[in-house]
Amino acid sequence: MESLINVGGNMVDDGVSMKILLDELEDLRARQAECEDELEEYRAGRKGACAEVDQLREAREKLGLANLIVENSPAVLFRRKADDTYALVYVSENVSQWGYSAKDFLSGKVTFEEIGHPDDNQRLHDEILRYQDLDVEEYAQEYRIKTAEGDTRWVSDETSIVRDEDGNRIFNQGVLMDITRRKQVEEALTASESKFRRTIEGAGEGYFFMGGDLTIKEVNDAYCRMIGYEREELMGRRPHDFATLEYQRFLESNKEHFLKQDHRRFEGSMVHKDGHVVPVLVNANTLRTADGEFLGHVAFVADLTEQKKAVELAGEVQKSLLPKKAPDIPGLDVAGTSVASEVAGGDYFDYLESMDVDHPGLTVAVGDISGHGVDAALLMTTARGFLRMRASQPGTPVQVVTEMNRHLAEDLDGSGRFMTLFYLTLDTQEKTARWVRAGHDPAMIYCPIHDVFTELAADAGLPLGVTHESLYSEQANDLLSGQIIAIGTDGIWESRNRDGEMFGKGRFKEAVRIHAERSAQEILDSVFEAVYAFTEGARAEDDITLVIVKYGKEN
């Protein structure tokens, strides 16, 4: 017997009812899936809407921040139509820094043309038309504007072009920046540079500026006149190209040394266009920024022609006062010379012969004035005059030197100058030597028989001219036949080679020893030759003076 079940309020056969039930279940499942899909779509749509809201909120915040930054920055933003009206469609509120409001410009109450400086407006108009003809995408201008208070401000204008889809210009937009402070600095620098250039061009001293390759980049008229070339002939050339051969060698040998120094001072000689030599004094500097960045080399050059003439004249006078020939004293072979480090020097030597015909003798004086050059040469001339005058009068060596000190102390008071002196009197009949030292290096005596050097030292005393009250002592010694007496100045043993090593007294003694059997003149020449060879011909830093006396010469 088939059973019946209730399906949907109807009593049906259970076989049939199972199929209906499954169909309805399947239908319910399909409707559930559709509902879930609709729910998912709803949720997704709501999430998207929320995301859009979040993005919009974020954009508004960023826009507000951007506006805040713009309004508080010195940069004024603008956009205007790219037509003949140039009408503004936007300007940032910070245009108020010049006393105007954005509303003033957007309403047409104020135009940029009206606030532009009258001396700049035509130029700006012409420039804009030129940029339009060139169809450029960006351009920059600088001009002046008037503030609402009537002040003048400089602005920079950086403009770019906005085009439509067809490439037509529709807007000009850009940024205005107040550059008044920069312009003031530039004007001050321009005025300073102009003043500097007028000073340089009007200076009597030569000037040139060199780059890292040591070629001339700038040069003033004074330097052009100094060596006789036009500016165009000097530009791009090296000063080395116009130097004498000796000066070129000097520059080449000292190039590395000079370039390591930011400040250099030296003398040289240039060759004028007409061929004559121009002596010069160069003061050179390396220019660098505050950060140490190299800018170039600058040199100021003084023409020493007239100064050298004065020095040469002083040198000629000085040389004329030195002994012309060696004295002819029985039993003595004498030779002496003095070489100035400059044209005129401060070294001195003299021969003072005895006035007693029946008692011949010789006094040798060797002195060294502090410093060298014209002033030292003039002081030497004064000292020589007084010494000769006093030596011609009665008195012992110590009396002569003491009175000479008092005289020089008066002349040199407060000058810082002084004079060292070795005063030696030789009595060939008594066979004695008497001497006084006033701060001078001791004379040396060489005995060839015993191959021994000794010094006439004892108390040196202070140099002449230091104080009025200086006391000096007189020393005496016997003379032996064959002895060689050498009286020199420190310029000999303090001569230096290119490595900075001094010639020294050891080399001096060796030169005397080797040539001891020769004449006084030959011994003297050998010493100077040894110094020259040691220094490789380099210019002496100090004056050099030497007197050689050989005792025991038979006439």
Coordinates of C-alpha atoms in Angstrom, one line a residue:
M1 CA 0.0 0.0 0.0
E2 CA 1.6 3.4 -1.0
S3 CA 2.0 5.9 1.7
L4 CA 1.0 9.5 1.4
I5 CA 2.9 12.6 2.6
N6 CA 1.9 16.2 3.0
V7 CA 3.7 18.5 0.4
G8 CA 2.6 22.1 0.3
G9 CA -0.7 21.3 2.0
N10 CA -1.5 18.5 -0.4
M11 CA -1.4 14.8 0.3
V12 CA 0.7 13.2 -2.4
D13 CA 2.3 9.9 -3.1
D14 CA 5.7 9.7 -1.4
G15 CA 7.5 8.8 -4.6
V16 CA 6.2 11.8 -6.4
S17 CA 6.7 14.0 -3.4
M18 CA 10.5 13.3 -3.1
K19 CA 11.1 14.6 -6.7
I20 CA 9.1 17.7 -6.1
L21 CA 10.9 18.3 -2.8
L22 CA 14.3 18.0 -4.5
D23 CA 13.2 20.3 -7.3
E24 CA 12.1 22.9 -4.8
L25 CA 15.3 22.5 -2.8
E26 CA 17.4 23.1 -6.0
D27 CA 15.4 26.2 -6.8
L28 CA 15.9 27.5 -3.3
R29 CA 19.6 27.0 -3.6
A30 CA 19.7 28.9 -6.9
R31 CA 17.8 31.7 -5.4
Q32 CA 20.1 31.7 -2.4
A33 CA 23.1 31.9 -4.7
E34 CA 21.5 34.8 -6.6
C35 CA 20.9 36.6 -3.3
E36 CA 24.5 36.1 -2.2
D37 CA 25.8 37.5 -5.5
E38 CA 23.5 40.5 -5.2
L39 CA 24.7 40.9 -1.6
E40 CA 28.3 40.7 -2.7
E41 CA 27.7 43.2 -5.5
Y42 CA 26.0 45.5 -3.0
R43 CA 28.9 45.2 -0.6
A44 CA 31.5 45.8 -3.3
G45 CA 29.6 48.8 -4.6
R46 CA 29.4 50.3 -1.1
K47 CA 33.1 49.7 -0.6
G48 CA 33.9 51.4 -3.9
A49 CA 31.7 54.3 -2.9
C50 CA 33.5 54.6 0.4
A51 CA 36.9 54.5 -1.4
E52 CA 35.8 57.3 -3.7
V53 CA 34.7 59.3 -0.7
D54 CA 38.1 58.6 1.0
Q55 CA 40.0 59.6 -2.1
L56 CA 37.9 62.8 -2.5
R57 CA 38.5 63.7 1.2
E58 CA 42.3 63.0 0.7
A59 CA 42.4 65.2 -2.4
R60 CA 40.6 68.0 -0.6
E61 CA 43.1 67.8 2.2
K62 CA 46.1 67.8 -0.2
L63 CA 44.5 70.7 -2.1
G64 CA 44.0 72.6 1.1
L65 CA 47.6 71.9 2.1
A66 CA 48.9 73.0 -1.3
N67 CA 46.9 76.2 -1.1
L68 CA 48.2 76.8 2.4
I69 CA 51.8 76.3 1.2
V70 CA 51.2 78.6 -1.8
E71 CA 49.5 81.3 0.2
N72 CA 52.4 81.3 2.7
S73 CA 55.2 81.1 0.1
P74 CA 56.8 84.0 -1.7
A75 CA 55.8 82.4 -5.1
V76 CA 52.7 84.0 -6.7
L77 CA 50.9 81.6 -9.1
F78 CA 48.9 82.9 -12.0
R79 CA 47.1 81.8 -15.2
R80 CA 46.0 84.2 -17.9
K81 CA 44.4 83.8 -21.3
A82 CA 46.7 83.4 -24.3
D83 CA 44.9 86.0 -26.4
D84 CA 45.2 89.7 -26.9
T85 CA 43.3 90.4 -23.7
Y86 CA 45.9 88.6 -21.4
A87 CA 43.0 88.4 -18.9
L88 CA 43.8 86.7 -15.6
V89 CA 41.7 83.7 -14.8
Y90 CA 43.6 82.9 -11.6
V91 CA 46.1 84.5 -9.3
S92 CA 47.1 83.2 -5.8
E93 CA 46.0 85.1 -2.7
N94 CA 49.6 85.7 -1.7
V95 CA 49.8 88.5 -4.3
S96 CA 48.8 90.4 -1.2
Q97 CA 52.6 90.7 -0.4
W98 CA 52.6 93.6 -2.8
G99 CA 49.5 95.2 -1.4
Y100 CA 46.9 93.8 -3.8
S101 CA 44.2 91.2 -3.6
A102 CA 43.5 88.4 -6.0
K103 CA 40.0 89.8 -6.4
D104 CA 41.4 93.1 -7.6
F105 CA 43.1 91.3 -10.6
L106 CA 40.3 88.8 -11.3
S107 CA 37.7 91.6 -11.4
G108 CA 39.8 93.7 -13.7
K109 CA 40.1 96.5 -11.2
V110 CA 43.9 96.1 -11.4
T111 CA 46.0 94.7 -14.3
F112 CA 49.6 93.6 -14.4
E113 CA 50.2 96.1 -17.1
E114 CA 49.2 98.9 -14.8
I115 CA 51.5 97.8 -12.0
G116 CA 54.5 97.2 -14.3
H117 CA 57.3 99.7 -14.2
P118 CA 56.9 102.2 -17.2
D119 CA 60.5 101.7 -18.1
D120 CA 60.0 97.9 -18.5
N121 CA 56.5 97.6 -20.0
Q122 CA 57.5 98.0 -23.7
R123 CA 60.4 95.6 -23.3
L124 CA 58.1 93.0 -21.7
H125 CA 55.5 93.4 -24.5
D126 CA 58.2 93.0 -27.2
E127 CA 59.6 90.0 -25.5
I128 CA 56.2 88.3 -25.2
L129 CA 55.5 88.8 -28.9
R130 CA 58.9 87.4 -29.8
Y131 CA 58.3 84.3 -27.7
Q132 CA 54.9 83.9 -29.3
D133 CA 56.5 84.1 -32.8
L134 CA 59.0 81.5 -31.7
D135 CA 56.2 79.4 -30.3
V136 CA 58.2 78.4 -27.3
E137 CA 56.8 76.3 -24.5
E138 CA 58.5 78.1 -21.7
Y139 CA 60.2 81.5 -21.2
A140 CA 61.5 83.6 -18.3
Q141 CA 61.5 87.4 -17.7
E142 CA 62.7 89.8 -15.1
Y143 CA 61.1 93.2 -14.6
R144 CA 60.0 95.7 -12.0
I145 CA 56.5 96.3 -10.6
K146 CA 55.0 98.9 -8.4
T147 CA 53.4 97.9 -5.1
A148 CA 50.2 99.3 -3.8
E149 CA 52.3 101.5 -1.5
G150 CA 54.3 102.8 -4.4
D151 CA 57.5 100.9 -3.8
T152 CA 59.4 99.3 -6.6
R153 CA 60.1 95.5 -6.5
W154 CA 61.9 93.3 -8.9
V155 CA 60.2 90.0 -9.9
S156 CA 61.2 87.0 -11.9
D157 CA 58.5 85.5 -14.2
E158 CA 58.7 81.8 -15.2
T159 CA 55.9 81.2 -17.7
S160 CA 54.8 78.0 -19.4
I161 CA 52.2 77.5 -22.2
V162 CA 49.0 75.4 -21.9
R163 CA 47.5 74.1 -25.1
D164 CA 44.2 72.4 -26.1
E165 CA 43.9 69.0 -27.8
D166 CA 44.5 70.6 -31.1
G167 CA 47.7 72.3 -29.9
N168 CA 46.3 75.8 -29.8
R169 CA 47.6 78.1 -27.0
I170 CA 44.9 78.7 -24.5
F171 CA 46.6 79.8 -21.3
N172 CA 49.9 81.2 -20.1
Q173 CA 50.6 80.2 -16.6
G174 CA 53.5 80.5 -14.3
V175 CA 55.2 81.7 -11.1
L176 CA 56.2 85.2 -10.0
M177 CA 59.0 85.5 -7.4
D178 CA 60.2 88.6 -5.6
I179 CA 63.9 88.9 -6.4
T180 CA 64.5 92.5 -5.1
R181 CA 67.1 91.4 -2.6
R182 CA 69.0 89.5 -5.2
K183 CA 68.9 92.4 -7.6
Q184 CA 70.2 94.7 -4.8
V185 CA 73.1 92.4 -4.2
E186 CA 73.8 92.1 -7.9
E187 CA 73.8 95.9 -8.3
A188 CA 76.1 96.2 -5.3
L189 CA 78.4 93.6 -6.8
T190 CA 78.3 95.3 -10.2
A191 CA 79.1 98.7 -8.6
S192 CA 81.9 97.1 -6.6
E193 CA 83.3 95.4 -9.7
S194 CA 83.0 98.6 -11.7
K195 CA 84.9 100.4 -8.9
F196 CA 87.5 97.7 -8.8
R197 CA 88.0 97.7 -12.6
R198 CA 88.3 101.5 -12.6
T199 CA 90.8 101.3 -9.8
I200 CA 92.8 98.5 -11.7
E201 CA 92.6 100.3 -15.0
G202 CA 93.6 103.6 -13.5
A203 CA 96.5 102.2 -11.5
G204 CA 100.0 102.9 -12.4
E205 CA 100.9 99.3 -11.4
G206 CA 100.5 96.5 -13.9
Y207 CA 97.9 93.9 -13.3
F208 CA 96.9 90.6 -14.9
F209 CA 94.7 87.6 -14.0
M210 CA 95.7 84.1 -15.0
G211 CA 93.7 80.8 -15.2
G212 CA 94.9 77.4 -14.0
D213 CA 96.9 77.1 -17.3
L214 CA 98.8 80.3 -16.3
T215 CA 97.6 82.1 -19.4
I216 CA 96.4 85.7 -19.2
K217 CA 92.7 86.2 -19.0
E218 CA 92.6 89.8 -17.9
V219 CA 95.2 92.6 -18.1
N220 CA 95.2 96.3 -17.5
D221 CA 96.5 99.2 -19.6
A222 CA 99.5 99.8 -17.2
Y223 CA 100.9 96.3 -17.8
C224 CA 100.3 96.7 -21.6
R225 CA 102.3 100.0 -21.6
M226 CA 105.0 98.5 -19.3
I227 CA 106.0 95.9 -21.9
G228 CA 104.7 97.6 -25.0
Y229 CA 102.0 95.2 -26.2
E230 CA 98.4 95.7 -27.0
R231 CA 95.8 93.9 -24.8
E232 CA 94.8 91.5 -27.6
E233 CA 98.5 90.5 -28.0
L234 CA 98.7 89.5 -24.4
M235 CA 95.4 87.7 -23.9
G236 CA 95.8 83.9 -23.9
R237 CA 99.6 84.2 -23.6
R238 CA 101.7 83.4 -20.6
P239 CA 103.8 86.1 -18.8
H240 CA 106.6 83.6 -19.1
D241 CA 106.5 84.2 -22.9
F242 CA 107.7 87.8 -22.5
A243 CA 110.3 87.2 -19.8
T244 CA 114.1 87.3 -20.3
L245 CA 115.8 83.9 -20.6
E246 CA 117.2 84.2 -17.1
Y247 CA 113.8 85.1 -15.7
Q248 CA 112.2 82.2 -17.6
R249 CA 114.6 79.7 -16.0
F250 CA 113.9 81.2 -12.6
L251 CA 110.1 80.8 -13.1
E252 CA 110.5 77.2 -14.4
S253 CA 112.8 76.1 -11.6
N254 CA 110.5 77.6 -9.0
K255 CA 107.1 76.8 -10.5
E256 CA 106.1 74.0 -8.2
H257 CA 107.3 75.9 -5.2
F258 CA 105.4 79.0 -6.1
L259 CA 102.1 77.1 -6.9
K260 CA 102.2 75.6 -3.4
Q261 CA 102.1 79.1 -2.0
D262 CA 99.0 81.4 -2.0
H263 CA 101.2 84.5 -1.8
R264 CA 104.4 85.1 -3.8
R265 CA 106.8 88.1 -4.1
F266 CA 109.8 88.1 -6.4
E267 CA 111.8 90.2 -8.9
G268 CA 112.3 89.4 -12.6
S269 CA 112.9 91.0 -16.0
M270 CA 110.5 91.3 -18.9
V271 CA 111.4 92.0 -22.5
H272 CA 109.7 95.1 -23.9
K273 CA 108.3 94.8 -27.4
D274 CA 111.0 97.1 -28.7
G275 CA 113.7 94.8 -27.2
H276 CA 114.8 96.6 -24.0
V277 CA 114.7 94.9 -20.6
V278 CA 112.2 96.0 -18.0
P279 CA 113.0 95.0 -14.4
V280 CA 109.9 94.2 -12.4
L281 CA 108.7 93.4 -8.9
V282 CA 105.8 90.8 -8.9
N283 CA 103.3 90.4 -6.0
A284 CA 101.2 87.4 -6.9
N285 CA 98.3 85.7 -5.2
T286 CA 96.2 82.6 -5.7
L287 CA 92.5 83.4 -5.5
R288 CA 90.2 80.9 -3.8
T289 CA 86.5 80.9 -2.6
A290 CA 85.6 80.7 1.0
D291 CA 85.4 76.9 0.5
G292 CA 88.9 76.7 -0.9
E293 CA 87.8 76.3 -4.6
F294 CA 90.5 77.6 -7.0
L295 CA 89.5 80.8 -8.9
G296 CA 92.8 81.8 -10.6
H297 CA 96.1 83.7 -10.1
V298 CA 96.3 87.5 -9.9
A299 CA 99.5 89.5 -10.1
F300 CA 100.4 93.1 -9.5
V301 CA 103.6 94.1 -11.3
A302 CA 105.7 97.2 -10.6
D303 CA 108.2 98.7 -13.1
L304 CA 111.5 98.9 -11.2
T305 CA 113.4 100.8 -14.0
E306 CA 113.8 104.1 -12.2
Q307 CA 114.4 102.4 -8.9
K308 CA 117.1 100.2 -10.5
K309 CA 118.7 103.3 -12.0
A310 CA 118.9 104.8 -8.5
V311 CA 120.3 101.5 -7.1
E312 CA 122.8 101.3 -9.9
L313 CA 124.0 104.8 -9.3
A314 CA 124.3 104.0 -5.5
G315 CA 126.2 100.8 -6.5
E316 CA 128.6 102.8 -8.7
V317 CA 129.2 105.3 -6.0
Q318 CA 129.8 102.5 -3.5
K319 CA 132.2 100.6 -5.8
S320 CA 134.1 103.8 -6.4
L321 CA 134.8 104.1 -2.6
L322 CA 136.2 100.6 -2.3
P323 CA 140.0 100.2 -2.8
K324 CA 141.0 100.3 -6.4
K325 CA 144.1 98.3 -5.9
A326 CA 145.9 96.4 -3.1
P327 CA 148.5 98.3 -1.0
D328 CA 152.2 97.7 -1.7
I329 CA 153.6 97.0 1.8
P330 CA 156.9 95.2 2.2
G331 CA 156.3 91.7 3.6
L332 CA 152.6 91.7 2.8
D333 CA 150.6 90.2 -0.1
V334 CA 147.1 91.6 0.0
A335 CA 143.9 91.0 -2.0
G336 CA 140.3 91.9 -1.3
T337 CA 136.9 92.2 -3.0
S338 CA 133.3 92.7 -2.2
V339 CA 130.3 91.3 -4.2
A340 CA 126.9 92.8 -3.4
S341 CA 123.8 90.5 -3.4
E342 CA 122.0 93.4 -5.1
V343 CA 123.5 96.2 -7.2
A344 CA 124.3 98.1 -4.0
G345 CA 125.3 96.4 -0.8
G346 CA 126.1 96.9 2.8
D347 CA 129.5 95.2 3.1
Y348 CA 132.7 97.2 3.4
F349 CA 136.4 96.8 3.3
D350 CA 139.2 99.2 3.3
Y351 CA 143.0 99.5 3.5
L352 CA 144.5 102.3 5.7
E353 CA 148.2 102.6 5.2
S354 CA 150.5 104.1 7.8
M355 CA 151.5 107.7 7.3
D356 CA 154.9 107.1 8.7
V357 CA 157.2 106.4 5.8
D358 CA 160.0 105.1 8.1
H359 CA 157.5 102.7 9.8
P360 CA 155.2 101.2 7.2
G361 CA 152.2 99.3 8.3
L362 CA 148.7 98.5 7.2
T363 CA 145.3 98.5 8.8
V364 CA 142.5 96.4 7.2
A365 CA 138.9 97.1 8.1
V366 CA 136.1 94.8 7.1
G367 CA 132.5 95.7 8.0
D368 CA 129.0 94.4 7.4
I369 CA 126.0 96.8 7.6
S370 CA 122.8 95.0 8.6
G371 CA 120.6 94.5 5.6
H372 CA 121.6 95.2 2.0
G373 CA 120.5 97.5 -0.8
V374 CA 120.6 101.2 -1.2
D375 CA 120.0 102.2 2.4
A376 CA 122.8 99.8 3.6
A377 CA 125.1 101.2 0.9
L378 CA 124.4 104.8 2.1
L379 CA 125.1 103.8 5.7
M380 CA 128.3 102.1 4.6
T381 CA 129.5 105.3 2.9
T382 CA 128.9 107.3 6.1
A383 CA 130.8 104.7 8.1
R384 CA 133.7 104.7 5.7
G385 CA 134.0 108.5 5.8
F386 CA 134.2 108.7 9.5
L387 CA 136.6 105.7 9.8
R388 CA 139.0 107.2 7.4
M389 CA 138.9 110.6 9.1
R390 CA 139.4 109.1 12.6
A391 CA 142.1 106.6 11.5
S392 CA 144.2 109.5 10.0
Q393 CA 144.5 110.9 13.5
P394 CA 146.6 109.6 16.4
G395 CA 145.1 106.8 18.4
T396 CA 145.1 103.1 19.1
P397 CA 142.7 100.6 17.3
V398 CA 140.4 100.4 20.3
Q399 CA 140.2 104.2 20.5
V400 CA 139.3 104.4 16.8
V401 CA 136.6 101.8 17.1
T402 CA 135.1 103.2 20.3
E403 CA 134.8 106.7 18.8
M404 CA 133.3 105.3 15.6
N405 CA 130.7 103.5 17.7
R406 CA 129.7 106.7 19.4
H407 CA 129.3 108.5 16.0
L408 CA 127.2 105.7 14.5
A409 CA 125.0 105.3 17.6
E410 CA 123.9 108.9 17.1
D411 CA 123.2 108.4 13.4
L412 CA 121.4 105.1 13.8
D413 CA 119.5 105.8 17.0
G414 CA 116.0 104.2 16.7
S415 CA 116.6 102.8 13.2
G416 CA 117.4 99.3 14.2
R417 CA 120.4 99.3 12.0
F418 CA 124.0 98.4 13.1
M419 CA 127.4 97.6 11.7
T420 CA 129.8 94.8 12.6
L421 CA 133.5 95.5 12.1
F422 CA 136.8 93.7 12.3
Y423 CA 139.7 96.2 12.6
L424 CA 143.2 94.7 12.1
T425 CA 146.5 96.7 12.3
L426 CA 149.6 94.9 11.0
D427 CA 153.1 96.1 12.0
T428 CA 155.6 94.4 9.7
Q429 CA 158.6 95.7 11.6
E430 CA 157.4 94.6 15.0
K431 CA 155.9 91.5 13.4
T432 CA 152.7 92.0 15.4
A433 CA 149.0 92.1 14.7
R434 CA 146.5 94.1 16.8
W435 CA 142.8 93.9 16.4
V436 CA 139.4 94.9 17.7
R437 CA 136.2 93.0 17.0
A438 CA 132.8 94.8 17.1
G439 CA 130.3 92.0 16.7
H440 CA 132.1 90.6 13.6
D441 CA 133.1 87.0 12.9
P442 CA 136.7 86.5 13.9
A443 CA 139.4 86.6 11.3
M444 CA 141.2 83.2 10.5
I445 CA 144.9 82.6 10.4
Y446 CA 146.2 79.6 8.5
C447 CA 149.7 78.3 9.2
P448 CA 150.7 76.1 6.2
I449 CA 153.7 74.7 8.1
H450 CA 151.6 73.2 10.8
D451 CA 148.4 73.0 8.7
V452 CA 146.4 74.6 11.5
F453 CA 143.7 77.3 11.4
T454 CA 143.3 79.5 14.4
E455 CA 140.9 82.4 15.0
L456 CA 141.6 86.0 16.0
A457 CA 138.7 85.8 18.4
A458 CA 138.8 87.1 22.0
D459 CA 136.0 89.5 23.1
A460 CA 133.7 90.4 20.2
G461 CA 132.0 93.4 21.7
L462 CA 128.6 94.7 20.5
P463 CA 128.1 95.8 16.8
L464 CA 128.7 99.5 16.2
G465 CA 125.7 101.8 16.6
V466 CA 123.8 99.7 19.1
T467 CA 124.5 101.8 22.2
H468 CA 126.8 104.8 22.9
E469 CA 128.3 103.1 26.0
S470 CA 129.7 100.0 24.3
L471 CA 133.2 99.0 25.4
Y472 CA 135.7 97.2 23.2
S473 CA 139.0 95.4 23.8
E474 CA 142.2 95.3 21.8
Q475 CA 144.0 92.1 21.3
A476 CA 147.5 91.4 20.0
N477 CA 149.4 88.5 18.5
D478 CA 152.8 87.8 16.9
L479 CA 153.0 87.3 13.1
L480 CA 154.8 84.3 11.7
S481 CA 156.2 84.1 8.2
G482 CA 153.9 82.3 5.8
Q483 CA 150.7 82.9 7.7
I484 CA 147.6 83.6 5.8
I485 CA 145.0 85.9 7.4
A486 CA 141.5 85.8 6.1
I487 CA 138.9 88.4 7.1
G488 CA 135.4 87.9 5.6
T489 CA 131.7 88.5 6.1
D490 CA 129.1 85.9 6.9
G491 CA 127.8 86.0 3.4
I492 CA 130.5 83.6 2.4
W493 CA 129.9 80.7 4.8
E494 CA 126.1 81.3 4.9
S495 CA 125.7 81.0 1.1
R496 CA 123.3 78.2 0.3
N497 CA 122.9 75.7 -2.5
R498 CA 119.5 74.8 -4.0
D499 CA 118.9 72.2 -1.3
G500 CA 119.3 74.9 1.4
E501 CA 122.6 73.6 2.7
M502 CA 125.1 76.3 3.8
F503 CA 128.7 76.6 2.3
G504 CA 130.1 76.7 5.9
K505 CA 133.5 77.5 7.3
G506 CA 134.8 74.0 6.6
R507 CA 134.6 74.4 2.8
F508 CA 136.0 77.9 3.2
K509 CA 139.0 76.6 5.1
E510 CA 139.6 73.8 2.5
A511 CA 139.6 76.3 -0.3
V512 CA 142.3 78.4 1.5
R513 CA 144.3 75.3 2.4
I514 CA 144.4 73.8 -1.1
H515 CA 145.7 77.1 -2.6
A516 CA 147.9 78.3 0.3
E517 CA 151.0 78.3 -1.8
R518 CA 149.5 80.7 -4.3
S519 CA 149.2 84.5 -4.2
A520 CA 146.7 86.3 -2.1
Q521 CA 144.6 87.1 -5.2
E522 CA 144.6 83.5 -6.3
I523 CA 143.5 82.3 -2.9
L524 CA 140.7 84.9 -2.8
D525 CA 139.6 83.9 -6.3
S526 CA 139.6 80.2 -5.4
V527 CA 137.2 80.9 -2.5
F528 CA 134.8 82.8 -4.7
E529 CA 135.0 80.0 -7.3
A530 CA 134.2 77.4 -4.6
V531 CA 131.2 79.4 -3.4
Y532 CA 129.9 79.8 -7.0
A533 CA 130.3 76.1 -7.7
F534 CA 128.6 75.2 -4.5
T535 CA 125.6 77.4 -5.1
E536 CA 125.4 76.5 -8.8
G537 CA 125.5 80.1 -9.7
A538 CA 122.4 80.9 -7.7
R539 CA 121.9 84.6 -6.8
A540 CA 123.5 85.3 -3.4
E541 CA 121.2 86.1 -0.6
D542 CA 123.7 88.3 1.2
D543 CA 126.7 90.5 0.3
I544 CA 130.1 88.7 0.3
T545 CA 133.3 90.4 1.2
L546 CA 136.8 88.8 1.8
V547 CA 140.3 90.2 2.4
I548 CA 143.3 87.8 2.2
V549 CA 146.7 88.8 3.7
K550 CA 149.8 86.7 3.3
Y551 CA 152.6 87.7 5.7
G552 CA 156.2 87.1 4.9
K553 CA 156.2 88.2 1.2
E554 CA 159.6 89.3 0.0
N555 CA 159.5 92.4 -2.3

